[in-house]
PDB file of N, CA and C in Angstrom:
ATOM      1  N   ILE A   1     106.983 109.807  93.646  1.00  0.00           N
ATOM      2  CA  ILE A   1     106.058 108.902  94.298  1.00  0.00           C
ATOM      3  C   ILE A   1     106.611 107.481  94.274  1.00  0.00           C
ATOM      4  N   SER A   2     107.271 107.115  93.193  1.00  0.00           N
ATOM      5  CA  SER A   2     107.771 105.743  93.081  1.00  0.00           C
ATOM      6  C   SER A   2     108.774 105.400  94.179  1.00  0.00           C
ATOM      7  N   ASP A   3     109.522 106.394  94.664  1.00  0.00           N
ATOM      8  CA  ASP A   3     110.503 106.133  95.716  1.00  0.00           C
ATOM      9  C   ASP A   3     109.847 105.684  97.026  1.00  0.00           C
ATOM     10  N   ILE A   4     108.677 106.214  97.344  1.00  0.00           N
ATOM     11  CA  ILE A   4     108.048 105.782  98.593  1.00  0.00           C
ATOM     12  C   ILE A   4     107.115 104.590  98.374  1.00  0.00           C
ATOM     13  N   VAL A   5     106.534 104.477  97.192  1.00  0.00           N
ATOM     14  CA  VAL A   5     105.666 103.339  96.892  1.00  0.00           C
ATOM     15  C   VAL A   5     106.458 102.031  96.947  1.00  0.00           C
ATOM     16  N   CYS A   6     107.686 102.044  96.421  1.00  0.00           N
ATOM     17  CA  CYS A   6     108.494 100.817  96.418  1.00  0.00           C
ATOM     18  C   CYS A   6     108.898 100.386  97.826  1.00  0.00           C
ATOM     19  N   LYS A   7     108.712 101.227  98.804  1.00  0.00           N
ATOM     20  CA  LYS A   7     108.995 100.876 100.199  1.00  0.00           C
ATOM     21  C   LYS A   7     107.725 100.469 100.952  1.00  0.00           C
ATOM     22  N   GLY A   8     106.622 100.343 100.222  1.00  0.00           N
ATOM     23  CA  GLY A   8     105.372  99.930 100.833  1.00  0.00           C
ATOM     24  C   GLY A   8     104.600 101.071 101.480  1.00  0.00           C
ATOM     25  N   VAL A   9     104.931 102.313 101.114  1.00  0.00           N
ATOM     26  CA  VAL A   9     104.274 103.491 101.689  1.00  0.00           C
ATOM     27  C   VAL A   9     103.199 103.987 100.729  1.00  0.00           C
ATOM     28  N   LYS A  10     102.021 104.281 101.264  1.00  0.00           N
ATOM     29  CA  LYS A  10     100.932 104.834 100.450  1.00  0.00           C
ATOM     30  C   LYS A  10     101.052 106.355 100.486  1.00  0.00           C
ATOM     31  N   PRO A  11     101.353 106.995  99.333  1.00  0.00           N
ATOM     32  CA  PRO A  11     101.511 108.452  99.317  1.00  0.00           C
ATOM     33  C   PRO A  11     100.202 109.155  99.648  1.00  0.00           C
ATOM     34  N   LYS A  12     100.313 110.257 100.385  1.00  0.00           N
ATOM     35  CA  LYS A  12      99.121 110.995 100.783  1.00  0.00           C
ATOM     36  C   LYS A  12      99.248 112.498 100.476  1.00  0.00           C
ATOM     37  N   TYR A  13     100.414 113.069 100.753  1.00  0.00           N
ATOM     38  CA  TYR A  13     100.627 114.504 100.580  1.00  0.00           C
ATOM     39  C   TYR A  13     101.931 114.746  99.834  1.00  0.00           C
ATOM     40  N   TYR A  14     102.031 115.918  99.180  1.00  0.00           N
ATOM     41  CA  TYR A  14     103.298 116.314  98.600  1.00  0.00           C
ATOM     42  C   TYR A  14     103.446 117.825  98.651  1.00  0.00           C
ATOM     43  N   PHE A  15     104.694 118.249  98.654  1.00  0.00           N
ATOM     44  CA  PHE A  15     105.065 119.650  98.652  1.00  0.00           C
ATOM     45  C   PHE A  15     105.941 119.877  97.423  1.00  0.00           C
ATOM     46  N   ILE A  16     105.757 120.988  96.733  1.00  0.00           N
ATOM     47  CA  ILE A  16     106.556 121.264  95.546  1.00  0.00           C
ATOM     48  C   ILE A  16     107.105 122.688  95.629  1.00  0.00           C
ATOM     49  N   SER A  17     108.390 122.812  95.407  1.00  0.00           N
ATOM     50  CA  SER A  17     109.042 124.113  95.354  1.00  0.00           C
ATOM     51  C   SER A  17     109.684 124.257  93.982  1.00  0.00           C
ATOM     52  N   GLY A  18     109.581 125.444  93.419  1.00  0.00           N
ATOM     53  CA  GLY A  18     110.129 125.673  92.092  1.00  0.00           C
ATOM     54  C   GLY A  18     110.873 126.986  92.016  1.00  0.00           C
ATOM     55  N   SER A  19     111.881 127.001  91.174  1.00  0.00           N
ATOM     56  CA  SER A  19     112.599 128.246  90.911  1.00  0.00           C
ATOM     57  C   SER A  19     112.624 128.459  89.403  1.00  0.00           C
ATOM     58  N   GLY A  20     112.520 129.709  89.002  1.00  0.00           N
ATOM     59  CA  GLY A  20     112.525 130.034  87.590  1.00  0.00           C
ATOM     60  C   GLY A  20     112.386 131.529  87.394  1.00  0.00           C
ATOM     61  N   ASN A  21     112.153 131.925  86.151  1.00  0.00           N
ATOM     62  CA  ASN A  21     111.993 133.344  85.839  1.00  0.00           C
ATOM     63  C   ASN A  21     110.729 133.545  85.001  1.00  0.00           C
ATOM     64  N   LYS A  22     110.537 134.756  84.510  1.00  0.00           N
ATOM     65  CA  LYS A  22     109.314 135.053  83.748  1.00  0.00           C
ATOM     66  C   LYS A  22     109.189 134.198  82.492  1.00  0.00           C
ATOM     67  N   LYS A  23     110.315 133.839  81.901  1.00  0.00           N
ATOM     68  CA  LYS A  23     110.279 133.023  80.682  1.00  0.00           C
ATOM     69  C   LYS A  23     109.877 131.579  81.009  1.00  0.00           C
ATOM     70  N   THR A  24     110.497 130.989  82.040  1.00  0.00           N
ATOM     71  CA  THR A  24     110.197 129.592  82.373  1.00  0.00           C
ATOM     72  C   THR A  24     108.870 129.453  83.105  1.00  0.00           C
ATOM     73  N   PHE A  25     108.477 130.483  83.854  1.00  0.00           N
ATOM     74  CA  PHE A  25     107.193 130.461  84.557  1.00  0.00           C
ATOM     75  C   PHE A  25     106.142 131.255  83.783  1.00  0.00           C
ATOM     76  N   SER A  26     106.094 131.055  82.484  1.00  0.00           N
ATOM     77  CA  SER A  26     105.088 131.732  81.663  1.00  0.00           C
ATOM     78  C   SER A  26     103.706 131.162  81.990  1.00  0.00           C
ATOM     79  N   LYS A  27     102.685 131.891  81.627  1.00  0.00           N
ATOM     80  CA  LYS A  27     101.318 131.432  81.878  1.00  0.00           C
ATOM     81  C   LYS A  27     101.076 130.082  81.218  1.00  0.00           C
ATOM     82  N   SER A  28     101.574 129.922  79.998  1.00  0.00           N
ATOM     83  CA  SER A  28     101.410 128.663  79.261  1.00  0.00           C
ATOM     84  C   SER A  28     102.088 127.498  79.992  1.00  0.00           C
ATOM     85  N   ASN A  29     103.328 127.711  80.422  1.00  0.00           N
ATOM     86  CA  ASN A  29     104.052 126.658  81.138  1.00  0.00           C
ATOM     87  C   ASN A  29     103.397 126.326  82.470  1.00  0.00           C
ATOM     88  N   LEU A  30     102.954 127.349  83.196  1.00  0.00           N
ATOM     89  CA  LEU A  30     102.310 127.098  84.486  1.00  0.00           C
ATOM     90  C   LEU A  30     101.009 126.323  84.316  1.00  0.00           C
ATOM     91  N   LEU A  31     100.260 126.592  83.248  1.00  0.00           N
ATOM     92  CA  LEU A  31      99.034 125.826  82.985  1.00  0.00           C
ATOM     93  C   LEU A  31      99.348 124.362  82.693  1.00  0.00           C
ATOM     94  N   LYS A  32     100.429 124.104  81.935  1.00  0.00           N
ATOM     95  CA  LYS A  32     100.840 122.726  81.638  1.00  0.00           C
ATOM     96  C   LYS A  32     101.258 121.994  82.906  1.00  0.00           C
ATOM     97  N   ILE A  33     102.032 122.663  83.746  1.00  0.00           N
ATOM     98  CA  ILE A  33     102.483 122.069  85.009  1.00  0.00           C
ATOM     99  C   ILE A  33     101.290 121.788  85.905  1.00  0.00           C
ATOM    100  N   SER A  34     100.393 122.747  86.009  1.00  0.00           N
ATOM    101  CA  SER A  34      99.202 122.602  86.850  1.00  0.00           C
ATOM    102  C   SER A  34      98.330 121.435  86.384  1.00  0.00           C
ATOM    103  N   LYS A  35      98.138 121.315  85.081  1.00  0.00           N
ATOM    104  CA  LYS A  35      97.321 120.223  84.521  1.00  0.00           C
ATOM    105  C   LYS A  35      97.960 118.869  84.829  1.00  0.00           C
ATOM    106  N   SER A  36      99.267 118.779  84.649  1.00  0.00           N
ATOM    107  CA  SER A  36      99.977 117.533  84.909  1.00  0.00           C
ATOM    108  C   SER A  36      99.914 117.141  86.388  1.00  0.00           C
ATOM    109  N   LEU A  37     100.130 118.114  87.267  1.00  0.00           N
ATOM    110  CA  LEU A  37     100.055 117.835  88.710  1.00  0.00           C
ATOM    111  C   LEU A  37      98.649 117.396  89.104  1.00  0.00           C
ATOM    112  N   ASN A  38      97.646 118.030  88.538  1.00  0.00           N
ATOM    113  CA  ASN A  38      96.258 117.668  88.836  1.00  0.00           C
ATOM    114  C   ASN A  38      95.961 116.231  88.408  1.00  0.00           C
ATOM    115  N   GLN A  39      96.475 115.824  87.240  1.00  0.00           N
ATOM    116  CA  GLN A  39      96.277 114.443  86.772  1.00  0.00           C
ATOM    117  C   GLN A  39      96.926 113.442  87.731  1.00  0.00           C
ATOM    118  N   GLU A  40      98.137 113.749  88.191  1.00  0.00           N
ATOM    119  CA  GLU A  40      98.829 112.853  89.128  1.00  0.00           C
ATOM    120  C   GLU A  40      98.126 112.814  90.471  1.00  0.00           C
ATOM    121  N   GLN A  41      97.614 113.953  90.924  1.00  0.00           N
ATOM    122  CA  GLN A  41      96.867 113.991  92.190  1.00  0.00           C
ATOM    123  C   GLN A  41      95.642 113.087  92.103  1.00  0.00           C
ATOM    124  N   ASN A  42      94.925 113.162  91.006  1.00  0.00           N
ATOM    125  CA  ASN A  42      93.739 112.321  90.828  1.00  0.00           C
ATOM    126  C   ASN A  42      94.106 110.852  90.693  1.00  0.00           C
ATOM    127  N   LYS A  43      95.173 110.561  89.979  1.00  0.00           N
ATOM    128  CA  LYS A  43      95.607 109.179  89.754  1.00  0.00           C
ATOM    129  C   LYS A  43      96.019 108.499  91.051  1.00  0.00           C
ATOM    130  N   TYR A  44      96.782 109.206  91.878  1.00  0.00           N
ATOM    131  CA  TYR A  44      97.326 108.611  93.103  1.00  0.00           C
ATOM    132  C   TYR A  44      96.572 109.014  94.369  1.00  0.00           C
ATOM    133  N   LYS A  45      95.531 109.837  94.223  1.00  0.00           N
ATOM    134  CA  LYS A  45      94.734 110.300  95.375  1.00  0.00           C
ATOM    135  C   LYS A  45      95.639 110.974  96.412  1.00  0.00           C
ATOM    136  N   ILE A  46      96.482 111.891  95.933  1.00  0.00           N
ATOM    137  CA  ILE A  46      97.370 112.641  96.811  1.00  0.00           C
ATOM    138  C   ILE A  46      96.970 114.111  96.796  1.00  0.00           C
ATOM    139  N   PHE A  47      97.443 114.853  97.795  1.00  0.00           N
ATOM    140  CA  PHE A  47      97.054 116.248  97.960  1.00  0.00           C
ATOM    141  C   PHE A  47      98.282 117.149  98.019  1.00  0.00           C
ATOM    142  N   LEU A  48      98.243 118.237  97.246  1.00  0.00           N
ATOM    143  CA  LEU A  48      99.277 119.252  97.323  1.00  0.00           C
ATOM    144  C   LEU A  48      99.084 120.001  98.634  1.00  0.00           C
ATOM    145  N   SER A  49     100.120 120.047  99.467  1.00  0.00           N
ATOM    146  CA  SER A  49      99.985 120.623 100.799  1.00  0.00           C
ATOM    147  C   SER A  49     100.841 121.856 101.033  1.00  0.00           C
ATOM    148  N   GLY A  50     101.599 122.269 100.032  1.00  0.00           N
ATOM    149  CA  GLY A  50     102.397 123.481 100.193  1.00  0.00           C
ATOM    150  C   GLY A  50     103.588 123.487  99.268  1.00  0.00           C
ATOM    151  N   GLY A  51     104.414 124.493  99.448  1.00  0.00           N
ATOM    152  CA  GLY A  51     105.609 124.629  98.642  1.00  0.00           C
ATOM    153  C   GLY A  51     106.023 126.079  98.560  1.00  0.00           C
ATOM    154  N   ASP A  52     106.856 126.396  97.577  1.00  0.00           N
ATOM    155  CA  ASP A  52     107.374 127.746  97.456  1.00  0.00           C
ATOM    156  C   ASP A  52     107.841 127.978  96.023  1.00  0.00           C
ATOM    157  N   THR A  53     107.881 129.227  95.615  1.00  0.00           N
ATOM    158  CA  THR A  53     108.471 129.597  94.329  1.00  0.00           C
ATOM    159  C   THR A  53     109.452 130.734  94.574  1.00  0.00           C
ATOM    160  N   VAL A  54     110.569 130.697  93.853  1.00  0.00           N
ATOM    161  CA  VAL A  54     111.581 131.744  93.960  1.00  0.00           C
ATOM    162  C   VAL A  54     112.105 132.086  92.570  1.00  0.00           C
ATOM    163  N   PHE A  55     112.667 133.300  92.427  1.00  0.00           N
ATOM    164  CA  PHE A  55     113.247 133.730  91.169  1.00  0.00           C
ATOM    165  C   PHE A  55     114.623 133.117  90.981  1.00  0.00           C
ATOM    166  N   SER A  56     114.889 132.637  89.767  1.00  0.00           N
ATOM    167  CA  SER A  56     116.194 132.085  89.427  1.00  0.00           C
ATOM    168  C   SER A  56     116.328 132.071  87.905  1.00  0.00           C
ATOM    169  N   ASN A  57     117.541 132.142  87.421  1.00  0.00           N
ATOM    170  CA  ASN A  57     117.769 132.015  85.981  1.00  0.00           C
ATOM    171  C   ASN A  57     117.742 130.562  85.531  1.00  0.00           C
ATOM    172  N   LYS A  58     117.750 129.643  86.475  1.00  0.00           N
ATOM    173  CA  LYS A  58     117.688 128.204  86.188  1.00  0.00           C
ATOM    174  C   LYS A  58     116.327 127.666  86.628  1.00  0.00           C
ATOM    175  N   LEU A  59     115.751 126.814  85.813  1.00  0.00           N
ATOM    176  CA  LEU A  59     114.485 126.161  86.152  1.00  0.00           C
ATOM    177  C   LEU A  59     114.782 124.943  87.014  1.00  0.00           C
ATOM    178  N   SER A  60     114.108 124.842  88.153  1.00  0.00           N
ATOM    179  CA  SER A  60     114.340 123.724  89.062  1.00  0.00           C
ATOM    180  C   SER A  60     113.082 123.459  89.883  1.00  0.00           C
ATOM    181  N   PHE A  61     112.820 122.178  90.154  1.00  0.00           N
ATOM    182  CA  PHE A  61     111.705 121.789  91.011  1.00  0.00           C
ATOM    183  C   PHE A  61     112.190 120.787  92.046  1.00  0.00           C
ATOM    184  N   THR A  62     111.660 120.894  93.230  1.00  0.00           N
ATOM    185  CA  THR A  62     111.922 119.925  94.293  1.00  0.00           C
ATOM    186  C   THR A  62     110.572 119.466  94.811  1.00  0.00           C
ATOM    187  N   ILE A  63     110.384 118.142  94.873  1.00  0.00           N
ATOM    188  CA  ILE A  63     109.117 117.584  95.353  1.00  0.00           C
ATOM    189  C   ILE A  63     109.400 116.671  96.530  1.00  0.00           C
ATOM    190  N   THR A  64     108.652 116.869  97.605  1.00  0.00           N
ATOM    191  CA  THR A  64     108.745 116.012  98.783  1.00  0.00           C
ATOM    192  C   THR A  64     107.409 115.302  98.948  1.00  0.00           C
ATOM    193  N   SER A  65     107.449 113.969  99.017  1.00  0.00           N
ATOM    194  CA  SER A  65     106.229 113.163  99.183  1.00  0.00           C
ATOM    195  C   SER A  65     106.177 112.607 100.591  1.00  0.00           C
ATOM    196  N   ILE A  66     104.980 112.570 101.153  1.00  0.00           N
ATOM    197  CA  ILE A  66     104.764 112.032 102.487  1.00  0.00           C
ATOM    198  C   ILE A  66     103.623 111.028 102.411  1.00  0.00           C
ATOM    199  N   GLY A  67     103.773 109.921 103.118  1.00  0.00           N
ATOM    200  CA  GLY A  67     102.737 108.906 103.098  1.00  0.00           C
ATOM    201  C   GLY A  67     102.728 108.083 104.369  1.00  0.00           C
ATOM    202  N   PHE A  68     101.941 107.029 104.361  1.00  0.00           N
ATOM    203  CA  PHE A  68     101.755 106.173 105.532  1.00  0.00           C
ATOM    204  C   PHE A  68     101.919 104.709 105.137  1.00  0.00           C
ATOM    205  N   ALA A  69     102.393 103.903 106.089  1.00  0.00           N
ATOM    206  CA  ALA A  69     102.578 102.481 105.819  1.00  0.00           C
ATOM    207  C   ALA A  69     102.357 101.669 107.084  1.00  0.00           C
ATOM    208  N   ASN A  70     101.833 100.467 106.902  1.00  0.00           N
ATOM    209  CA  ASN A  70     101.728  99.522 108.012  1.00  0.00           C
ATOM    210  C   ASN A  70     103.003  98.705 108.138  1.00  0.00           C
ATOM    211  N   ASN A  71     103.677  98.500 107.004  1.00  0.00           N
ATOM    212  CA  ASN A  71     104.885  97.691 106.976  1.00  0.00           C
ATOM    213  C   ASN A  71     105.853  98.298 105.962  1.00  0.00           C
ATOM    214  N   ILE A  72     106.939  98.879 106.438  1.00  0.00           N
ATOM    215  CA  ILE A  72     107.910  99.520 105.557  1.00  0.00           C
ATOM    216  C   ILE A  72     108.913  98.481 105.071  1.00  0.00           C
ATOM    217  N   ILE A  73     109.223  98.526 103.785  1.00  0.00           N
ATOM    218  CA  ILE A  73     110.228  97.647 103.197  1.00  0.00           C
ATOM    219  C   ILE A  73     111.548  98.415 103.188  1.00  0.00           C
ATOM    220  N   TYR A  74     112.502  97.990 104.008  1.00  0.00           N
ATOM    221  CA  TYR A  74     113.780  98.686 104.104  1.00  0.00           C
ATOM    222  C   TYR A  74     114.738  98.214 103.021  1.00  0.00           C
ATOM    223  N   ARG A  75     115.617  99.107 102.590  1.00  0.00           N
ATOM    224  CA  ARG A  75     116.565  98.772 101.526  1.00  0.00           C
ATOM    225  C   ARG A  75     117.503  97.632 101.921  1.00  0.00           C
ATOM    226  N   ASN A  76     117.921  97.595 103.177  1.00  0.00           N
ATOM    227  CA  ASN A  76     118.851  96.545 103.596  1.00  0.00           C
ATOM    228  C   ASN A  76     118.205  95.174 103.666  1.00  0.00           C
ATOM    229  N   LYS A  77     116.887  95.099 103.474  1.00  0.00           N
ATOM    230  CA  LYS A  77     116.192  93.811 103.462  1.00  0.00           C
ATOM    231  C   LYS A  77     115.690  93.449 102.062  1.00  0.00           C
ATOM    232  N   SER A  78     116.027  94.278 101.076  1.00  0.00           N
ATOM    233  CA  SER A  78     115.583  94.008  99.709  1.00  0.00           C
ATOM    234  C   SER A  78     116.425  92.871  99.111  1.00  0.00           C
ATOM    235  N   LYS A  79     115.834  92.197  98.135  1.00  0.00           N
ATOM    236  CA  LYS A  79     116.495  91.066  97.487  1.00  0.00           C
ATOM    237  C   LYS A  79     116.322  91.175  95.988  1.00  0.00           C
ATOM    238  N   PRO A  80     117.326  90.749  95.205  1.00  0.00           N
ATOM    239  CA  PRO A  80     117.178  90.797  93.748  1.00  0.00           C
ATOM    240  C   PRO A  80     116.143  89.772  93.283  1.00  0.00           C
ATOM    241  N   PHE A  81     115.538  90.037  92.134  1.00  0.00           N
ATOM    242  CA  PHE A  81     114.531  89.115  91.581  1.00  0.00           C
ATOM    243  C   PHE A  81     115.173  87.870  91.048  1.00  0.00           C
TER     244      PHE A  81
END
């Protein structure tokens, strides 16, 4: 979320995809992930809009955030403090 907020974009939706196995996607771990995502959704007023899960021996997550802005702050116009 911080990547789009720093550009003046108000986050609205996000998509999350995860890969893992039975050990990493245990019921306990999924409850922790779900609780954390729910807290962030409430904090930033964003909505989970989709995603995917696949089997893998490596644990990995990819999150895509989408939002809206009236005025985007571009990197080439940024200035040091």
